[in-house]
Amino acid sequence: MNRLPHETLPPTSLLASRRQAQQRHRILIVGGGAGGLELAARLGRTAGHRGEAEIVLVDAAATHLWKPLLHEIAAGTRYRQQHELDYRQQARLHGFRFHQGRLQSVERGPHRIWLAALCDDEGMEIAPRRSVAYDTLVLAVGGTDNDFGTPGARRHALSLNTPDDAEHFHRRLMALCARADLGTGRPVQVAIVGGGATGVELAAELCTAAPDIAAYGLRLQKLAQPLQLTLVEAGPRLLAALPEAVAERARRDLEQRGVTLRLGQQVAEVHRDALLLRDGSRIDADLVVWAAGVQGAEVLAQTDGLDLTPQRQLKVGPTLQTLRDEDVFALGDCASCRPDPDAPPVPPKAQAAHQQAALLAESLQRRLRGEPLPDFHYRERGNLVTLGRDRAVGALNAGGGSTIFGGAAARFGYWLLHRRHLAVLLGPLRTAALTLGECLSRRARPRVKLH
């Protein structure tokens, strides 16, 4: 039976046999983050539209959210529902197929992956554990925080890796603010572990949100600092991957807004209500967020013998093919790519995932034609870090040098990056309409999400 290009895949044995379903080469992309979804959209509009390949995207969630927005979702300064894109809508727009499911393992011999049983929020099984076959597999499952085995980190600290994580953090934060307003009358203490982009952006966004949250209370609005924020970083400075001038501007901004910085300090233990540092000091905390380190997702250990780094990332060559299997590619945070053996690996940044997705969109079409694949060359175009609702700081690489800039110009640059991502997925007209809708709706809702 022929299936229309926009139909979602059925969770049946049709998936388990690519040859039974149809004779087209199947490119299976696992992970619908910025890189994976952009790759599926580009391939769907080209190889999929021409009938050269069947493009299938798999993700555990039903919707996509640009990951750099997670700290704003967590602080409540953005509404998740306004920024989510439905994978099924994307599949219809771009001519690929979407199949919802969580990757459980890879079997390279029979060229298939296994997905865990899919259940709804009430535990009802929607689809059983099932397999999906592939001719070419692209793993784009992202990464997660590295707690370095710190006692209590997994049990007591929250993460910001997914939209659900961000919403869980926000609900906990609002509950603690309500308790403080109705009961204790003291500031809510938040400890953030990790002085990279996620930790710095979250701290700054919470500084922005705190007065708006307190304004709706009775006792919190009387406090000079309704949120007491402490950021702990093991290294000697913030934003170690960025130029020192950028890090210094971020440090001054956070300290001026009342954030306590503990630089050069390592966390020894995480308790329910405190952090214990290796120097013996204690930081009381109602809420702990772990945003230190990056490692591959746990499922990458179930990839049938593919080479992994100590950080659990897939080792890939210059063409982004895994070292042991030329039919398996990887991109983004889950991949460790070192195109130049004398250079460090490609950093786990959104811009790297965008560049890799653009390369693979061309490479996989060449592979279908039997042509040699180009090597990936990472181009560092600069970095931007948001410091709240209306400010940011960054470095722009151009003309062989680096230009440091901040304020509204940097914030506008950050906004443009999100628009560029949306333009790839929605096109310029839909992106313009969405932008206008965001501007109009902003006037009708509170400045911060209150529930």
Coordinates of N, CA and C in Angstrom, one line a residue, residues 192-366:
I192 N 23.1 27.3 41.6 CA 23.4 26.8 40.3 C 24.8 26.3 40.2
V193 N 25.0 25.0 39.8 CA 26.3 24.4 39.6 C 26.7 24.4 38.2
G194 N 27.7 25.2 37.9 CA 28.2 25.3 36.5 C 28.2 26.7 36.0
G195 N 29.3 27.2 35.6 CA 29.4 28.6 35.1 C 29.6 28.7 33.6
G196 N 29.0 27.7 32.9 CA 29.0 27.8 31.4 C 27.8 28.6 31.0
A197 N 27.5 28.5 29.7 CA 26.4 29.3 29.1 C 25.1 29.1 29.8
T198 N 24.7 27.8 30.1 CA 23.5 27.5 30.7 C 23.4 28.1 32.1
G199 N 24.4 27.9 32.9 CA 24.4 28.4 34.3 C 24.3 29.9 34.3
V200 N 25.1 30.6 33.5 CA 25.1 32.0 33.5 C 23.8 32.6 33.0
E201 N 23.3 32.0 31.9 CA 22.0 32.5 31.4 C 20.8 32.3 32.3
L202 N 20.8 31.2 33.0 CA 19.8 30.9 34.0 C 19.8 31.9 35.1
A203 N 21.0 32.1 35.6 CA 21.2 33.1 36.8 C 20.7 34.5 36.3
A204 N 21.1 34.9 35.2 CA 20.7 36.2 34.7 C 19.2 36.3 34.5
E205 N 18.6 35.3 33.9 CA 17.2 35.3 33.6 C 16.4 35.3 34.9
L206 N 16.9 34.6 35.9 CA 16.2 34.6 37.2 C 16.3 36.0 37.9
C207 N 17.4 36.7 37.7 CA 17.5 38.0 38.2 C 16.4 38.9 37.5
T208 N 16.2 38.7 36.2 CA 15.2 39.4 35.5 C 13.8 39.1 36.0
A209 N 13.5 37.8 36.3 CA 12.2 37.4 36.6 C 11.8 37.7 38.1
A210 N 12.8 37.8 39.0 CA 12.5 37.9 40.4 C 11.6 39.0 40.8
P211 N 11.9 40.3 40.3 CA 11.0 41.4 40.7 C 9.6 41.2 40.2
D212 N 9.4 40.6 39.0 CA 8.1 40.4 38.5 C 7.3 39.3 39.3
I213 N 8.0 38.3 39.7 CA 7.4 37.2 40.6 C 7.0 37.8 41.9
A214 N 7.9 38.6 42.5 CA 7.7 39.2 43.8 C 6.5 40.2 43.8
A215 N 6.4 40.9 42.7 CA 5.4 41.9 42.6 C 3.9 41.4 42.8
Y216 N 3.7 40.1 42.6 CA 2.4 39.5 42.7 C 2.2 38.9 44.1
G217 N 3.2 39.1 45.0 CA 3.1 38.5 46.3 C 2.8 39.6 47.4
L218 N 2.8 39.2 48.6 CA 2.6 40.1 49.7 C 3.9 40.4 50.5
R219 N 4.5 39.3 50.8 CA 5.8 39.5 51.6 C 7.0 39.5 50.8
L220 N 7.0 38.8 49.6 CA 8.2 38.8 48.8 C 8.5 40.1 48.2
Q221 N 7.5 40.9 47.9 CA 7.8 42.2 47.3 C 8.4 43.2 48.2
K222 N 8.4 42.9 49.5 CA 9.1 43.7 50.5 C 10.6 43.4 50.7
L223 N 11.0 42.3 50.1 CA 12.4 41.9 50.2 C 13.3 42.5 49.1
A224 N 14.5 42.9 49.5 CA 15.4 43.5 48.5 C 15.8 42.5 47.5
Q225 N 15.9 41.2 47.9 CA 16.3 40.1 47.0 C 15.3 38.9 47.2
P226 N 14.2 38.9 46.5 CA 13.3 37.7 46.7 C 13.9 36.4 46.3
L227 N 14.9 36.4 45.4 CA 15.6 35.2 45.1 C 17.1 35.5 45.4
Q228 N 17.7 34.6 46.2 CA 19.1 34.7 46.5 C 19.8 33.6 45.7
L229 N 20.6 34.1 44.7 CA 21.2 33.2 43.7 C 22.7 33.0 44.0
T230 N 23.2 31.8 44.0 CA 24.6 31.5 44.1 C 25.0 30.6 43.0
L231 N 26.1 31.0 42.3 CA 26.6 30.2 41.1 C 27.9 29.6 41.5
V232 N 28.1 28.3 41.4 CA 29.3 27.6 41.7 C 30.0 27.1 40.5
E233 N 31.3 27.5 40.3 CA 32.0 27.1 39.1 C 33.4 26.5 39.5
A234 N 33.7 25.3 39.0 CA 35.0 24.7 39.4 C 36.2 25.4 38.9
G235 N 36.0 26.0 37.7 CA 37.1 26.7 37.1 C 37.4 28.1 37.6
P236 N 38.5 28.7 37.2 CA 38.8 30.0 37.7 C 37.9 31.2 37.2
R237 N 37.1 30.9 36.1 CA 36.3 32.0 35.6 C 35.0 31.4 35.0
L238 N 34.1 32.3 34.7 CA 32.9 31.9 34.0 C 33.2 31.7 32.5
L239 N 32.3 31.0 31.9 CA 32.2 30.9 30.4 C 33.6 30.5 29.9
A240 N 34.2 29.4 30.3 CA 35.5 29.0 30.0 C 35.7 28.9 28.5
A241 N 34.7 28.5 27.7 CA 34.8 28.3 26.3 C 34.7 29.6 25.5
L242 N 34.5 30.7 26.1 CA 34.3 32.0 25.4 C 35.5 32.9 25.8
P243 N 35.7 33.9 25.0 CA 36.8 34.9 25.2 C 36.7 35.4 26.6
E244 N 37.8 35.7 27.2 CA 37.9 36.2 28.6 C 37.1 37.5 28.8
A245 N 37.1 38.4 27.7 CA 36.4 39.7 27.8 C 34.9 39.5 27.9
V246 N 34.4 38.4 27.3 CA 33.0 38.1 27.4 C 32.7 37.6 28.8
A247 N 33.5 36.7 29.3 CA 33.3 36.2 30.6 C 33.4 37.3 31.7
E248 N 34.3 38.2 31.5 CA 34.4 39.3 32.5 C 33.2 40.2 32.5
R249 N 32.6 40.5 31.3 CA 31.4 41.3 31.3 C 30.2 40.6 31.9
A250 N 30.2 39.3 31.7 CA 29.1 38.5 32.3 C 29.3 38.5 33.8
R251 N 30.5 38.3 34.3 CA 30.8 38.3 35.7 C 30.3 39.6 36.4
R252 N 30.7 40.7 35.8 CA 30.4 42.0 36.4 C 28.9 42.2 36.4
D253 N 28.2 41.8 35.3 CA 26.7 41.9 35.3 C 26.1 41.1 36.4
L254 N 26.5 39.9 36.6 CA 25.8 39.0 37.6 C 26.1 39.6 39.0
E255 N 27.3 40.0 39.3 CA 27.6 40.5 40.6 C 26.9 41.8 40.9
Q256 N 26.8 42.7 39.9 CA 26.0 43.9 40.1 C 24.5 43.6 40.4
R257 N 24.0 42.5 39.9 CA 22.6 42.2 40.2 C 22.4 41.3 41.4
G258 N 23.5 41.1 42.2 CA 23.4 40.4 43.5 C 23.6 38.9 43.5
V259 N 24.1 38.4 42.4 CA 24.4 36.9 42.3 C 25.8 36.7 43.0
T260 N 25.8 35.7 43.9 CA 27.0 35.4 44.6 C 27.8 34.3 43.7
L261 N 29.0 34.6 43.4 CA 29.8 33.8 42.5 C 30.8 33.1 43.4
R262 N 30.9 31.7 43.3 CA 31.9 30.9 44.0 C 32.8 30.3 42.9
L263 N 33.8 31.0 42.5 CA 34.6 30.5 41.4 C 35.8 29.7 42.0
G264 N 36.3 28.7 41.2 CA 37.4 27.8 41.7 C 37.0 26.9 42.8
Q265 N 35.7 26.6 42.9 CA 35.1 25.8 43.9 C 34.5 24.5 43.3
Q266 N 34.8 23.4 43.9 CA 34.2 22.1 43.4 C 33.1 21.6 44.4
V267 N 32.0 21.1 43.9 CA 31.0 20.5 44.7 C 31.3 19.1 45.2
A268 N 31.3 18.9 46.5 CA 31.6 17.6 47.0 C 30.4 16.7 47.2
E269 N 29.2 17.3 47.6 CA 28.0 16.6 47.8 C 26.8 17.5 47.5
V270 N 25.7 16.9 47.1 CA 24.5 17.7 46.9 C 23.5 17.1 47.9
H271 N 22.9 17.9 48.8 CA 21.9 17.5 49.7 C 20.6 18.1 49.3
R272 N 19.5 17.7 50.0 CA 18.2 18.2 49.6 C 18.1 19.6 49.8
D273 N 18.8 20.2 50.8 CA 18.7 21.6 51.1 C 20.0 22.4 51.1
A274 N 21.0 21.8 50.5 CA 22.3 22.5 50.5 C 23.3 21.8 49.6
L275 N 24.4 22.6 49.2 CA 25.6 22.1 48.6 C 26.7 22.1 49.6
L276 N 27.5 21.0 49.5 CA 28.7 21.0 50.3 C 29.9 21.1 49.4
L277 N 30.8 22.0 49.6 CA 31.9 22.2 48.7 C 33.1 21.5 49.2
R278 N 34.1 21.3 48.4 CA 35.3 20.5 48.8 C 36.2 21.3 49.8
D279 N 36.0 22.6 49.9 CA 36.7 23.3 50.9 C 36.1 23.3 52.3
G280 N 35.0 22.5 52.4 CA 34.3 22.3 53.6 C 33.1 23.3 53.9
S281 N 32.9 24.3 53.0 CA 31.9 25.2 53.2 C 30.5 24.7 52.7
R282 N 29.5 25.3 53.2 CA 28.1 24.8 52.9 C 27.3 26.0 52.3
I283 N 26.5 25.7 51.3 CA 25.7 26.7 50.7 C 24.2 26.2 50.8
D284 N 23.5 26.9 51.6 CA 22.1 26.5 51.8 C 21.3 26.8 50.5
A285 N 20.4 25.9 50.2 CA 19.7 26.0 48.9 C 18.3 25.3 49.0
D286 N 17.3 26.1 48.6 CA 16.0 25.5 48.5 C 15.9 24.7 47.2
L287 N 16.7 25.1 46.2 CA 16.6 24.6 44.8 C 18.0 24.5 44.3
V288 N 18.4 23.3 43.8 CA 19.7 23.2 43.2 C 19.6 22.8 41.7
V289 N 20.3 23.5 40.8 CA 20.3 23.2 39.4 C 21.7 22.7 39.0
W290 N 21.8 21.6 38.3 CA 23.1 21.1 37.9 C 23.2 21.4 36.4
A291 N 24.2 22.3 36.1 CA 24.4 22.7 34.7 C 25.9 22.7 34.3
A292 N 26.6 21.7 34.9 CA 28.0 21.6 34.7 C 28.4 20.4 33.8
G293 N 29.2 20.6 32.8 CA 29.7 19.5 32.0 C 28.7 19.0 31.0
V294 N 29.2 18.3 30.0 CA 28.4 17.8 28.9 C 28.9 16.4 28.6
Q295 N 27.9 15.4 28.5 CA 28.3 14.1 28.1 C 27.1 13.6 27.2
G296 N 27.4 12.5 26.5 CA 26.4 11.9 25.6 C 25.3 11.3 26.4
A297 N 24.1 11.1 25.8 CA 23.0 10.5 26.4 C 23.3 9.0 26.8
E298 N 22.7 8.5 27.9 CA 22.9 7.2 28.4 C 22.7 6.1 27.3
V299 N 21.7 6.3 26.4 CA 21.4 5.3 25.4 C 22.5 5.1 24.4
L300 N 23.5 6.0 24.4 CA 24.6 5.8 23.4 C 25.5 4.6 23.8
A301 N 25.3 4.1 25.1 CA 26.0 2.9 25.5 C 25.4 1.7 24.9
Q302 N 24.2 1.8 24.3 CA 23.5 0.7 23.6 C 23.5 0.8 22.1
T303 N 24.7 1.2 21.6 CA 24.8 1.3 20.1 C 25.6 0.3 19.5
D304 N 25.6 -0.9 20.0 CA 26.1 -2.1 19.4 C 27.6 -2.0 19.0
G305 N 28.4 -1.6 20.0 CA 29.8 -1.6 19.8 C 30.5 -0.4 19.2
L306 N 29.7 0.7 18.9 CA 30.3 1.9 18.3 C 31.2 2.6 19.3
D307 N 32.3 3.1 18.8 CA 33.3 3.7 19.7 C 32.8 5.0 20.4
L308 N 33.0 5.0 21.7 CA 32.6 6.2 22.5 C 33.8 6.8 23.2
T309 N 33.7 8.1 23.4 CA 34.7 8.8 24.2 C 34.4 8.5 25.7
P310 N 35.3 8.9 26.6 CA 35.0 8.8 28.1 C 33.8 9.7 28.4
Q311 N 33.5 10.7 27.6 CA 32.3 11.5 27.9 C 31.0 10.9 27.2
R312 N 31.1 9.7 26.8 CA 30.0 8.9 26.2 C 29.5 9.6 24.9
Q313 N 30.4 10.2 24.1 CA 30.0 10.7 22.8 C 30.5 9.7 21.7
L314 N 29.8 9.6 20.6 CA 30.2 8.8 19.5 C 31.4 9.4 18.8
K315 N 32.4 8.6 18.6 CA 33.5 9.0 17.8 C 33.2 9.0 16.3
V316 N 33.3 10.1 15.6 CA 33.0 10.1 14.2 C 34.3 10.7 13.5
G317 N 34.4 10.4 12.2 CA 35.4 10.9 11.3 C 35.1 12.2 10.7
P318 N 35.9 12.7 9.8 CA 35.6 14.0 9.2 C 34.3 14.1 8.4
T319 N 33.8 12.9 7.9 CA 32.6 12.9 7.2 C 31.4 12.8 8.1
L320 N 31.6 12.7 9.4 CA 30.6 12.5 10.5 C 30.1 11.1 10.5
Q321 N 30.8 10.2 9.8 CA 30.4 8.7 9.9 C 31.1 8.2 11.1
T322 N 30.5 7.3 11.9 CA 31.1 6.6 13.0 C 32.2 5.8 12.5
L323 N 33.2 5.6 13.4 CA 34.5 4.9 13.0 C 34.3 3.4 12.6
R324 N 33.3 2.8 13.2 CA 33.1 1.3 13.0 C 32.1 1.0 11.9
D325 N 31.3 2.0 11.5 CA 30.1 1.7 10.7 C 29.8 2.9 9.8
E326 N 30.1 2.8 8.5 CA 29.9 3.9 7.6 C 28.4 4.2 7.3
D327 N 27.5 3.3 7.7 CA 26.1 3.5 7.6 C 25.5 4.3 8.7
V328 N 26.3 4.6 9.7 CA 25.8 5.3 10.9 C 26.6 6.6 11.0
F329 N 25.8 7.7 11.0 CA 26.4 9.1 11.2 C 25.9 9.6 12.6
A330 N 26.6 10.6 13.0 CA 26.2 11.3 14.3 C 26.6 12.8 14.2
L331 N 25.7 13.6 14.8 CA 25.9 15.1 14.8 C 25.5 15.6 16.1
G332 N 26.0 16.9 16.4 CA 25.5 17.6 17.6 C 26.3 17.1 18.8
D333 N 25.6 17.3 20.0 CA 26.3 17.0 21.3 C 26.6 15.6 21.5
C334 N 26.0 14.7 20.7 CA 26.3 13.3 20.9 C 27.5 12.8 20.1
A335 N 28.1 13.7 19.3 CA 29.2 13.3 18.5 C 30.5 13.9 18.9
S336 N 31.5 13.2 18.8 CA 32.9 13.8 19.1 C 33.6 13.8 17.8
C337 N 33.7 15.0 17.2 CA 34.3 15.1 15.9 C 35.6 15.9 16.0
R338 N 36.7 15.4 15.4 CA 37.9 16.1 15.4 C 38.5 16.0 13.9
P339 N 38.0 16.9 13.1 CA 38.4 16.9 11.6 C 39.9 17.1 11.5
D340 N 40.5 17.9 12.4 CA 41.9 18.2 12.3 C 42.5 17.4 13.6
P341 N 43.4 16.4 13.3 CA 43.9 15.7 14.5 C 44.7 16.5 15.5
D342 N 45.2 17.7 15.0 CA 46.0 18.6 15.9 C 45.1 19.6 16.6
A343 N 43.8 19.6 16.3 CA 42.9 20.6 16.9 C 42.0 19.9 17.9
P344 N 41.4 20.7 18.8 CA 40.5 20.1 19.8 C 39.2 19.7 19.1
P345 N 38.4 18.8 19.7 CA 37.1 18.4 19.1 C 36.2 19.5 18.9
V346 N 35.3 19.4 18.0 CA 34.3 20.4 17.7 C 33.5 20.6 19.0
P347 N 33.3 21.8 19.4 CA 32.6 22.1 20.7 C 31.1 21.7 20.6
P348 N 30.5 21.3 21.8 CA 29.1 21.0 21.8 C 28.3 22.2 21.8
K349 N 28.1 22.9 20.7 CA 27.4 24.2 20.6 C 26.3 24.0 19.5
A350 N 25.3 24.9 19.7 CA 24.2 24.9 18.7 C 24.7 25.2 17.3
Q351 N 25.6 26.1 17.2 CA 26.1 26.5 15.8 C 26.8 25.3 15.2
A352 N 27.5 24.5 16.0 CA 28.1 23.3 15.4 C 27.1 22.3 14.9
A353 N 26.0 22.1 15.6 CA 24.9 21.2 15.2 C 24.3 21.7 13.9
H354 N 24.1 23.1 13.8 CA 23.5 23.7 12.6 C 24.4 23.4 11.4
Q355 N 25.7 23.6 11.6 CA 26.7 23.4 10.5 C 26.8 22.0 10.1
Q356 N 26.7 21.1 11.0 CA 26.8 19.6 10.7 C 25.5 19.2 10.0
A357 N 24.4 19.7 10.4 CA 23.1 19.4 9.7 C 23.1 19.9 8.3
A358 N 23.7 21.1 8.0 CA 23.7 21.6 6.7 C 24.7 20.7 5.8
L359 N 25.8 20.3 6.4 CA 26.7 19.4 5.6 C 26.1 18.1 5.3
L360 N 25.4 17.5 6.3 CA 24.8 16.2 6.1 C 23.7 16.2 5.1
A361 N 23.0 17.3 5.0 CA 21.9 17.4 4.1 C 22.4 17.3 2.6
E362 N 23.7 17.8 2.4 CA 24.3 17.6 1.1 C 25.0 16.2 1.0
S363 N 25.7 15.8 2.1 CA 26.5 14.6 2.1 C 25.6 13.4 1.8
L364 N 24.4 13.3 2.5 CA 23.6 12.1 2.3 C 23.0 12.0 0.9
Q365 N 22.7 13.2 0.3 CA 22.3 13.1 -1.1 C 23.4 12.7 -2.0
R366 N 24.6 13.1 -1.7 CA 25.8 12.6 -2.5 C 25.9 11.0 -2.3

